[in-house]
XYZ file of N, CA and C in Angstrom:
735
model
N 115.462 114.781 110.431
C 114.673 113.768 109.785
C 115.592 113.098 108.425
N 115.089 111.770 107.856
C 116.221 111.224 107.196
C 115.269 110.419 105.999
N 113.906 110.449 106.277
C 113.015 110.199 104.930
C 113.354 110.947 103.976
N 112.929 110.081 102.755
C 112.927 110.935 100.992
C 111.949 110.246 100.448
N 111.072 110.738 99.554
C 110.597 110.200 98.369
C 111.701 110.502 97.524
N 111.597 109.090 96.774
C 112.577 108.930 96.248
C 112.263 107.917 94.696
N 110.502 107.376 94.871
C 109.836 106.712 93.793
C 108.880 106.780 94.005
N 107.368 106.647 92.706
C 106.157 106.594 93.236
C 106.385 104.846 91.963
N 105.063 104.363 92.642
C 105.154 102.560 92.666
C 103.477 102.219 92.079
N 103.902 101.848 91.438
C 102.270 101.847 89.715
C 101.955 100.185 89.806
N 101.083 99.260 90.017
C 99.994 98.466 89.783
C 100.134 98.272 88.746
N 100.435 97.130 87.838
C 100.053 96.813 87.061
C 99.499 95.244 86.581
N 98.866 95.198 85.402
C 98.984 94.099 84.584
C 99.943 93.448 84.456
N 100.711 93.991 83.367
C 101.953 93.954 83.389
C 103.128 94.785 83.601
N 104.040 94.305 84.303
C 105.016 95.882 84.704
C 106.101 95.918 83.826
N 106.442 94.977 82.437
C 106.963 95.053 81.277
C 106.655 96.011 80.665
N 105.051 96.070 80.100
C 104.569 96.917 79.646
C 103.958 98.072 79.794
N 103.993 98.414 80.774
C 103.481 100.075 81.977
C 104.856 100.672 81.838
N 105.753 99.222 82.195
C 107.233 100.392 82.425
C 107.374 100.968 81.180
N 106.922 100.340 80.095
C 107.817 100.926 78.693
C 107.134 102.148 78.221
N 105.558 101.812 78.187
C 104.694 103.172 78.128
C 105.323 104.037 79.096
N 105.922 104.178 80.613
C 106.725 105.515 81.463
C 107.019 105.776 80.974
N 108.142 105.155 80.403
C 109.987 104.590 79.750
C 109.712 106.040 78.530
N 109.115 106.005 77.999
C 108.524 106.198 76.692
C 107.949 108.238 77.272
N 107.067 107.613 77.639
C 106.216 109.458 78.178
C 107.744 110.114 78.872
N 108.043 109.430 79.565
C 109.383 110.408 80.246
C 110.597 110.881 79.765
N 110.942 109.569 78.793
C 112.672 109.968 77.671
C 113.397 109.107 78.827
N 112.706 108.436 79.450
C 113.846 108.004 80.748
C 113.872 106.325 80.411
N 114.878 106.097 81.207
C 115.509 104.168 80.832
C 114.887 103.095 81.686
N 115.404 101.729 81.448
C 114.154 100.856 82.447
C 115.055 99.820 82.628
N 115.353 98.872 83.622
C 115.763 97.834 84.146
C 115.261 97.343 84.691
N 115.302 96.254 85.424
C 114.266 95.516 86.197
C 115.424 94.947 87.654
N 114.625 94.693 88.691
C 116.023 94.346 89.919
C 115.402 93.123 90.098
N 114.230 92.826 89.633
C 113.756 90.746 89.704
C 112.377 91.053 88.993
N 111.869 89.781 88.310
C 110.824 89.155 87.964
C 109.233 90.669 88.342
N 108.767 90.396 87.513
C 107.510 91.852 88.380
C 107.701 92.957 88.296
N 108.821 93.570 88.126
C 109.729 94.596 88.521
C 109.883 95.166 87.756
N 109.308 96.345 87.406
C 110.135 97.490 86.309
C 110.373 98.843 86.959
N 111.404 98.969 86.577
C 112.207 100.770 87.301
C 112.247 101.534 85.987
N 111.763 103.081 86.212
C 111.827 103.236 85.446
C 112.488 104.787 85.866
N 113.649 105.714 85.194
C 115.176 106.124 86.142
C 115.294 107.023 84.903
N 116.035 108.256 85.077
C 116.359 108.744 83.773
C 117.703 107.842 83.552
N 118.259 108.136 82.441
C 119.115 107.773 82.144
C 120.570 108.675 82.388
N 121.460 107.906 82.531
C 122.789 108.037 83.554
C 122.383 108.717 84.988
N 121.585 108.355 85.398
C 120.697 108.585 87.132
C 121.472 107.541 88.254
N 122.002 107.825 88.965
C 122.517 107.688 90.129
C 121.776 107.234 91.558
N 120.606 106.421 91.689
C 119.814 106.562 92.445
C 119.934 105.915 93.889
N 120.000 107.140 95.036
C 119.370 107.606 95.151
C 119.179 109.323 94.582
N 118.680 110.291 93.773
C 118.994 111.629 93.599
C 117.807 112.219 93.995
N 117.643 113.974 94.444
C 116.422 114.245 94.662
C 116.336 115.234 93.347
N 117.277 115.418 92.569
C 116.644 115.904 91.070
C 115.462 115.028 90.187
N 115.249 113.590 90.944
C 114.096 113.096 90.297
C 113.371 112.033 91.279
N 112.188 111.746 90.977
C 110.773 110.984 91.598
C 110.807 109.601 90.491
N 111.789 108.474 91.194
C 111.820 107.523 89.846
C 110.370 107.334 89.821
N 110.120 105.869 88.975
C 108.408 104.928 88.863
C 109.183 103.852 88.463
N 108.592 103.157 89.896
C 108.618 101.691 89.546
C 107.294 100.588 89.772
N 107.121 99.308 88.580
C 106.043 99.323 88.114
C 106.255 97.879 88.464
N 105.012 97.358 89.518
C 105.523 96.006 89.325
C 103.805 95.519 89.221
N 103.945 94.778 89.011
C 103.015 93.024 88.410
C 102.119 92.729 89.761
N 100.423 93.096 89.497
C 100.049 92.278 90.971
C 98.873 91.117 90.003
N 98.500 90.289 90.973
C 97.367 89.051 89.910
C 96.554 90.785 89.904
N 95.635 91.218 90.598
C 94.719 91.684 88.901
C 94.338 93.234 89.668
N 95.336 94.272 89.111
C 94.824 96.018 89.418
C 93.458 96.554 89.531
N 92.887 96.154 90.212
C 90.984 96.161 89.930
C 91.102 97.329 89.179
N 90.236 98.091 88.318
C 90.541 99.386 88.628
C 89.072 100.312 89.501
N 90.595 101.320 89.694
C 89.807 101.835 91.011
C 90.301 103.723 90.529
N 89.321 104.377 90.922
C 89.491 105.946 91.451
C 91.151 106.056 92.300
N 92.479 106.696 91.586
C 93.207 106.579 91.990
C 93.410 108.275 92.972
N 93.854 107.536 94.126
C 94.157 109.659 94.431
C 95.496 109.479 94.463
N 96.336 108.985 93.924
C 97.725 109.371 93.468
C 97.883 109.371 91.797
N 98.413 110.908 91.748
C 98.823 110.510 90.513
C 99.769 111.755 90.136
N 100.003 111.202 88.470
C 101.502 112.568 88.229
C 100.806 113.361 87.198
N 101.414 114.661 87.361
C 101.427 115.621 86.518
C 102.411 116.299 85.763
N 102.651 115.579 84.001
C 103.928 116.251 83.368
C 104.198 117.935 83.009
N 105.451 117.787 83.215
C 105.315 119.043 82.445
C 105.885 119.455 81.367
N 105.504 120.489 80.789
C 105.433 120.862 79.255
C 106.455 122.619 79.416
N 106.526 122.660 78.334
C 107.628 123.721 78.470
C 106.297 124.799 77.826
N 105.472 124.713 76.314
C 105.174 125.556 74.999
C 104.104 125.005 75.152
N 103.654 125.597 74.456
C 101.774 125.462 74.246
C 101.880 124.562 73.119
N 103.428 124.755 72.249
C 103.639 123.742 70.917
C 103.819 122.274 72.018
N 104.940 122.306 72.843
C 104.683 120.725 73.359
C 104.111 120.369 74.340
N 103.446 120.824 74.406
C 101.917 120.055 75.026
C 101.270 119.822 74.082
N 101.354 120.249 73.045
C 99.595 119.503 72.324
C 100.887 118.078 71.505
N 102.033 118.624 71.116
C 103.212 117.454 70.571
C 103.282 116.140 71.880
N 103.677 116.189 73.114
C 103.577 115.446 74.069
C 102.203 114.968 73.819
N 100.791 115.321 74.378
C 99.360 114.445 73.777
C 99.642 114.193 73.363
N 99.957 114.552 70.934
C 99.763 113.799 70.593
C 100.594 112.274 70.997
N 101.763 112.410 71.348
C 103.010 111.118 71.674
C 102.394 110.663 72.127
N 101.709 110.643 73.307
C 101.662 109.782 74.395
C 100.167 109.517 74.072
N 99.241 109.772 73.443
C 98.239 109.151 72.722
C 98.584 107.919 71.710
N 99.843 107.788 70.951
C 100.422 107.589 70.401
C 100.650 106.107 70.995
N 101.552 106.350 72.025
C 101.608 104.900 72.942
C 100.988 104.602 74.011
N 99.051 104.857 73.437
C 98.515 104.420 74.171
C 97.971 104.198 75.163
N 97.674 106.042 75.797
C 97.325 106.740 76.347
C 96.052 107.331 75.801
N 94.813 107.911 76.481
C 93.763 107.989 76.271
C 93.237 109.317 76.847
N 92.156 109.819 76.329
C 91.559 110.932 76.653
C 90.538 110.121 78.107
N 90.910 111.600 79.210
C 90.045 110.787 80.652
C 89.307 112.142 80.701
N 88.144 111.890 81.160
C 87.103 112.875 81.728
C 86.884 112.544 83.431
N 87.349 113.204 84.165
C 87.060 112.948 85.616
C 86.048 114.112 86.135
N 85.493 114.904 85.177
C 85.066 115.916 85.758
C 85.640 117.607 85.598
N 86.795 117.647 85.186
C 88.152 118.456 85.059
C 87.699 119.614 84.394
N 85.930 119.984 83.613
C 85.273 120.445 82.962
C 86.667 121.491 81.665
N 86.540 122.544 81.378
C 87.834 122.985 80.067
C 88.388 123.925 81.654
N 89.485 123.229 81.086
C 90.937 123.341 81.884
C 92.015 123.234 80.700
N 93.476 124.242 80.696
C 94.085 124.299 80.135
C 94.907 123.192 79.997
N 95.155 122.153 80.837
C 95.114 120.717 81.084
C 95.059 120.077 80.308
N 95.566 118.752 79.892
C 95.014 117.658 79.081
C 94.863 116.520 79.904
N 93.862 115.681 80.535
C 93.670 114.937 81.317
C 93.747 113.391 80.595
N 94.941 112.740 80.742
C 94.951 110.966 79.933
C 94.845 109.961 81.345
N 95.105 108.898 80.783
C 94.383 107.418 81.187
C 95.911 106.661 80.565
N 96.829 106.016 81.571
C 97.727 105.539 80.743
C 97.294 104.110 80.564
N 98.064 103.541 79.788
C 97.127 101.559 79.468
C 96.544 100.978 80.514
N 97.269 101.186 81.658
C 96.315 100.296 82.817
C 95.071 101.069 83.259
N 94.761 102.340 82.936
C 94.004 102.985 83.311
C 93.780 103.699 84.183
N 95.718 104.301 84.449
C 96.088 105.176 84.994
C 95.989 107.090 85.164
N 95.219 107.584 85.831
C 94.966 109.058 85.420
C 96.394 109.753 85.527
N 96.318 110.530 84.334
C 97.418 111.834 84.768
C 97.390 112.755 83.873
N 98.047 114.126 84.140
C 97.743 115.100 83.730
C 98.922 115.820 82.643
N 99.201 116.086 82.034
C 99.464 117.041 80.965
C 99.418 117.957 81.182
N 100.173 118.853 81.756
C 99.692 120.609 82.133
C 100.404 121.553 80.859
N 99.441 122.505 80.869
C 99.678 123.424 80.356
C 101.158 124.231 80.695
N 101.929 124.893 79.950
C 103.533 125.424 81.148
C 103.265 126.619 81.870
N 103.963 125.898 82.597
C 104.090 127.066 84.212
C 105.612 127.161 84.401
N 105.578 128.624 85.099
C 106.755 128.759 85.063
C 107.110 128.609 86.450
N 106.621 128.489 86.826
C 106.336 127.043 88.552
C 107.911 126.199 88.507
N 107.087 125.433 86.808
C 107.474 123.575 86.658
C 108.427 123.180 86.002
N 109.403 125.118 85.512
C 110.209 125.093 84.794
C 111.497 124.022 84.767
N 111.983 123.700 85.828
C 113.270 123.058 85.763
C 112.917 121.773 86.543
N 111.714 121.305 86.599
C 111.895 120.270 87.444
C 111.703 118.702 86.756
N 111.938 118.429 85.570
C 112.182 117.740 84.407
C 110.756 117.038 84.205
N 110.522 116.595 83.513
C 109.314 115.892 82.948
C 108.312 115.509 83.618
N 108.564 115.279 85.031
C 107.462 115.492 86.260
C 106.899 116.446 86.832
N 106.341 117.171 86.814
C 106.072 118.621 87.270
C 105.732 118.457 89.023
N 104.388 117.126 89.324
C 104.476 117.323 90.836
C 103.544 115.686 90.737
N 104.248 115.396 91.567
C 103.148 114.359 92.423
C 102.173 114.386 93.113
N 100.652 114.073 93.109
C 99.655 114.776 93.631
C 99.144 113.752 94.000
N 98.495 114.170 95.507
C 97.805 113.926 96.550
C 96.762 114.122 96.615
N 95.039 113.556 96.544
C 94.185 114.233 96.814
C 93.650 113.548 97.995
N 92.961 114.826 98.764
C 92.365 114.310 100.144
C 91.733 115.265 100.586
N 91.213 114.415 101.955
C 89.594 115.305 102.554
C 90.184 116.125 103.895
N 92.098 116.644 103.911
C 91.936 117.331 105.024
C 93.499 117.996 104.709
N 93.521 119.217 103.811
C 95.246 118.869 103.714
C 95.662 119.717 104.722
N 95.022 120.619 105.437
C 96.363 120.536 106.550
C 97.050 119.478 107.149
N 96.012 118.899 107.204
C 95.910 117.277 108.428
C 97.806 116.543 107.592
N 97.176 116.339 106.574
C 98.074 115.736 105.698
C 99.244 116.635 105.418
N 99.333 117.682 105.204
C 100.619 117.884 105.182
C 101.685 118.360 106.844
N 100.463 118.425 107.967
C 101.180 117.960 109.203
C 101.732 117.133 109.391
N 101.276 115.778 108.848
C 101.322 114.345 108.515
C 102.931 114.495 108.212
N 102.889 114.466 106.938
C 103.755 114.267 105.940
C 104.977 115.418 106.076
N 104.913 116.695 106.524
C 105.410 117.547 107.092
C 106.439 117.707 107.788
N 105.948 116.311 108.397
C 107.063 115.955 109.855
C 107.705 114.248 109.084
N 107.350 113.780 108.487
C 107.611 112.615 107.629
C 108.498 111.968 106.825
N 108.779 113.682 106.319
C 110.039 113.759 105.456
C 110.942 114.806 105.433
N 112.049 115.001 104.970
C 112.683 116.088 104.721
C 112.590 116.914 103.935
N 111.301 117.238 102.968
C 110.835 118.166 101.641
C 110.385 119.431 102.477
N 110.920 120.784 101.801
C 110.434 121.694 102.481
C 108.995 122.391 101.821
N 107.908 122.507 103.177
C 106.746 123.399 102.851
C 106.975 124.469 102.091
N 106.272 124.323 100.985
C 106.374 125.988 99.968
C 104.858 126.806 100.350
N 103.545 126.319 99.871
C 102.929 126.996 100.518
C 101.636 125.643 101.168
N 100.307 126.524 101.799
C 99.377 125.039 102.380
C 98.504 126.573 102.673
N 97.181 125.957 101.712
C 95.915 126.784 102.668
C 95.046 125.609 102.792
N 93.506 125.690 103.035
C 93.103 124.625 103.135
C 92.777 123.531 101.895
N 92.828 124.199 100.881
C 92.409 123.378 99.726
C 93.730 122.844 98.645
N 94.771 123.470 99.419
C 96.129 123.087 98.127
C 97.232 123.810 99.467
N 98.567 122.581 99.104
C 100.229 122.646 99.360
C 100.951 122.082 98.862
N 101.671 122.376 98.923
C 102.981 122.646 97.794
C 104.509 122.592 98.776
N 105.164 121.012 98.618
C 106.466 120.834 99.176
C 107.059 120.027 97.905
N 108.678 120.103 97.794
C 109.399 120.079 97.496
C 111.060 119.831 98.267
N 111.527 119.094 98.168
C 113.335 118.457 98.474
C 113.579 119.921 98.693
N 113.927 119.624 100.194
C 114.771 120.168 100.586
C 116.277 121.190 99.810
N 116.711 120.410 98.824
C 117.723 121.088 97.475
C 117.237 121.622 97.020
N 115.599 121.773 96.515
C 114.785 122.774 95.696
C 115.103 121.691 93.799
N 114.963 120.758 94.116
C 114.615 120.119 92.697
C 114.053 119.639 92.599
N 113.556 118.542 91.613
C 112.721 117.755 91.386
C 111.238 118.028 90.847
N 110.621 117.661 90.674
C 109.086 117.813 91.011
C 108.308 117.929 92.473
N 107.789 118.344 92.677
C 106.912 118.890 93.595
C 105.789 117.766 93.954
N 105.577 117.813 95.673
C 104.809 116.804 95.565
C 103.223 117.846 96.134
N 102.490 117.676 95.751
C 101.098 119.061 96.394
C 100.178 117.708 95.903
N 99.542 118.228 97.481
C 98.070 118.256 98.442
C 96.791 118.569 97.779
N 96.033 117.532 97.306
C 95.208 118.893 97.242
C 93.653 118.631 97.736
N 92.720 119.271 98.094
C 91.570 119.007 98.809
C 91.090 118.093 97.937
N 90.407 117.099 98.060
C 89.274 115.953 97.342
C 88.419 115.274 98.667
N 87.390 116.149 98.990
C 86.660 115.613 100.508
C 85.608 113.938 99.740
N 85.581 113.179 100.605
C 84.996 112.374 101.017
C 86.100 111.086 101.142
N 85.971 109.878 101.779
C 86.268 108.385 102.580
C 86.442 108.046 101.542
N 87.919 107.506 101.212
C 88.370 106.649 100.608
C 87.945 105.001 101.308
N 87.248 104.645 99.288
C 86.841 103.299 100.158
C 87.338 102.285 99.312
N 88.719 102.398 97.740
C 89.083 102.202 97.470
C 90.452 101.487 98.077
N 91.481 101.161 96.908
C 92.630 100.376 97.704
C 93.558 101.006 96.264
N 94.289 101.883 96.477
C 95.242 102.817 95.778
C 96.378 101.793 94.705
N 95.843 102.321 93.483
C 97.436 101.217 92.627
C 98.683 102.193 92.534
N 98.257 103.592 92.654
C 99.562 104.117 92.890
C 99.998 104.633 93.962
N 101.179 104.847 94.604
C 101.256 104.915 96.542
C 103.431 105.775 95.968
N 103.233 106.318 97.302
C 104.638 106.763 97.128
C 105.848 105.623 97.997
N 106.720 106.059 97.782
C 107.531 104.869 98.616
C 108.605 105.732 99.160
N 109.533 105.827 100.376
C 110.294 106.327 101.179
C 111.295 105.789 101.232
N 112.570 106.722 101.151
C 114.132 105.977 101.652
C 114.920 106.728 102.878
N 114.842 106.393 103.821
C 115.427 105.988 104.774
C 117.131 106.672 104.545
N 117.800 107.588 105.098
C 118.761 107.829 104.943
C 119.853 107.817 106.089
N 121.006 106.818 106.545
C 120.935 105.603 105.905
C 119.635 104.942 106.112
N 120.293 104.182 105.290
C 118.634 103.079 105.159
C 119.282 102.365 106.765
N 120.163 102.167 107.289
C 120.095 101.488 108.786
C 118.970 101.581 109.811
N 118.782 102.921 109.098
C 117.631 103.600 110.077
C 116.382 103.922 109.948
N 116.180 102.120 109.391
C 114.857 102.120 108.239
C 114.054 101.989 110.054
N 114.416 100.992 110.973
C 113.533 100.573 111.685
C 112.730 101.688 113.220
N 113.885 102.403 113.016
C 113.736 103.491 113.683
C 112.986 105.208 113.149
N 113.000 105.082 111.759
C 111.986 106.077 111.283
C 110.472 105.391 110.939
N 110.420 104.349 110.583
C 108.931 103.592 110.512
C 108.760 103.468 111.993
N 109.740 103.507 113.864
C 108.595 103.624 114.544
C 107.897 105.780 114.801
N 109.186 106.084 114.164
C 109.102 107.370 114.464
C 107.240 108.052 113.567
N 107.633 107.515 112.842
C 106.096 107.074 111.641
C 105.340 106.767 112.544
N 104.621 105.831 113.410
C 103.785 104.909 113.406
C 103.789 106.581 114.662
N 103.731 106.953 115.625
C 104.254 108.251 116.119
C 103.587 109.072 116.037
N 103.214 109.556 114.584
C 103.360 110.711 113.940
C 101.788 110.167 113.018
N 101.511 109.055 113.146
C 100.041 109.006 113.110
C 99.736 107.298 111.703
N 101.012 107.117 111.292
C 100.826 105.570 110.570
C 100.721 105.079 111.300
N 99.487 103.611 110.035
C 99.605 102.688 110.834
C 100.176 101.201 109.989
N 100.040 99.985 110.623
C 100.237 99.068 109.762
C 99.596 99.016 108.704
N 100.175 97.855 107.959
C 99.133 97.945 106.876
C 99.734 96.683 106.329
N 98.706 95.753 106.403
C 98.730 94.042 106.089
C 98.194 94.169 104.447
N 98.540 94.597 103.462
C 98.574 93.802 102.246
C 98.929 92.541 101.540
N 98.820 91.628 102.248
C 99.431 90.373 102.123
C 101.057 90.525 101.398
N 101.365 91.264 101.566
C 102.894 91.381 101.645
C 103.676 90.260 101.909
N 103.790 89.675 102.514
C 104.748 88.891 103.521
C 106.204 89.221 104.031
N 106.924 88.748 103.797
C 108.347 89.023 104.237
C 108.981 89.430 103.546
N 109.183 90.706 103.717
C 109.519 91.523 102.393
C 110.616 92.758 102.835
N 111.343 93.252 101.741
C 112.810 94.313 102.335
C 111.669 95.870 103.280
N 110.841 95.916 102.547
C 109.863 97.325 102.852
C 109.045 96.791 103.767
N 108.581 98.091 104.300
C 107.427 98.225 105.297
C 106.617 99.101 104.992
N 105.148 98.133 104.667
C 104.024 98.896 104.479
C 103.252 99.613 106.003
N 102.951 100.803 105.648
C 102.544 101.212 106.469
C 101.225 102.522 105.721
N 100.093 103.383 105.995
C 98.830 103.814 105.631
C 99.352 105.278 105.980
N 98.546 106.124 106.059
C 99.188 107.883 106.448
C 97.942 108.238 107.189
N 97.332 109.012 107.108
C 96.660 109.550 108.598
C 94.763 110.052 107.426
N 95.303 109.855 106.049
C 93.784 109.239 104.858
C 93.981 107.586 104.349
N 94.423 106.798 105.194
C 94.323 105.279 104.867
C 95.313 105.178 103.789
N 95.579 106.066 103.297
C 96.746 105.917 102.135
C 98.374 105.118 102.499
N 97.752 103.933 101.432
C 99.461 102.896 101.538
C 100.607 103.196 101.188
N 101.549 103.442 102.141
C 103.463 104.541 101.000
C 103.797 102.669 102.111
N 105.235 103.030 101.345
C 106.411 102.126 102.013
C 107.791 102.481 102.241
N 107.913 101.963 103.343
C 109.545 102.378 103.603
C 110.502 101.232 102.928
N 111.551 101.543 102.373
C 112.103 100.677 101.756
C 113.368 100.356 102.465
N 114.187 98.993 102.066
C 114.858 98.931 102.868
C 114.512 97.711 104.118
N 115.826 97.231 104.503
C 115.572 96.288 104.869
C 116.033 96.706 106.768
N 115.571 97.034 108.378
C 115.578 97.049 109.263
C 116.854 96.105 109.630
């Protein structure tokens, strides 16, 4: 298997403004591959590298307010660090968000474009992930999603139940990819999605064909002639396979 999760893609009203928020939030640097796109990655980072899942922010005409099925969990190292990080994020423009979480030890916030994310209390599991502890995907059927994504990528499955599953890079570095059960059909489009990269990139068309045999379907979002292929997983969450075959 030669597909790896390399970045999380955010749709935004203003890629530069939202990109700067996430760069400041994560302590990373910014660059741009072209108009309407802001890339956020660790300073000194050579892309791609499994030690980090980067963030791309892309301007779209109207990133309507929707309930995201993909969000980021941020790691902290102590209770004081969690408090300090939440305060700093609010200073950067984040706002408290109520998604029905009740009394929990983590803090739920929304970025300036309304994308929900969590600042976790310190957990030993995430001690070496970097600032992003996990990329979290809500889904109706955890085992079915793991069945697809476990075959789609070269990441290792660490835990699987009917309610929750965890994957991580086969090299044991970087953030986790987590699937959490959240019943209900999706009736909205995601502003946040996953981007996969084939290794080598010349295998892209073969990898796309393999994903289709696993249950992925083609998705037309009006993207036109682009170097990536847009697909949907078995629960209709869009994702992209980067590169041109």
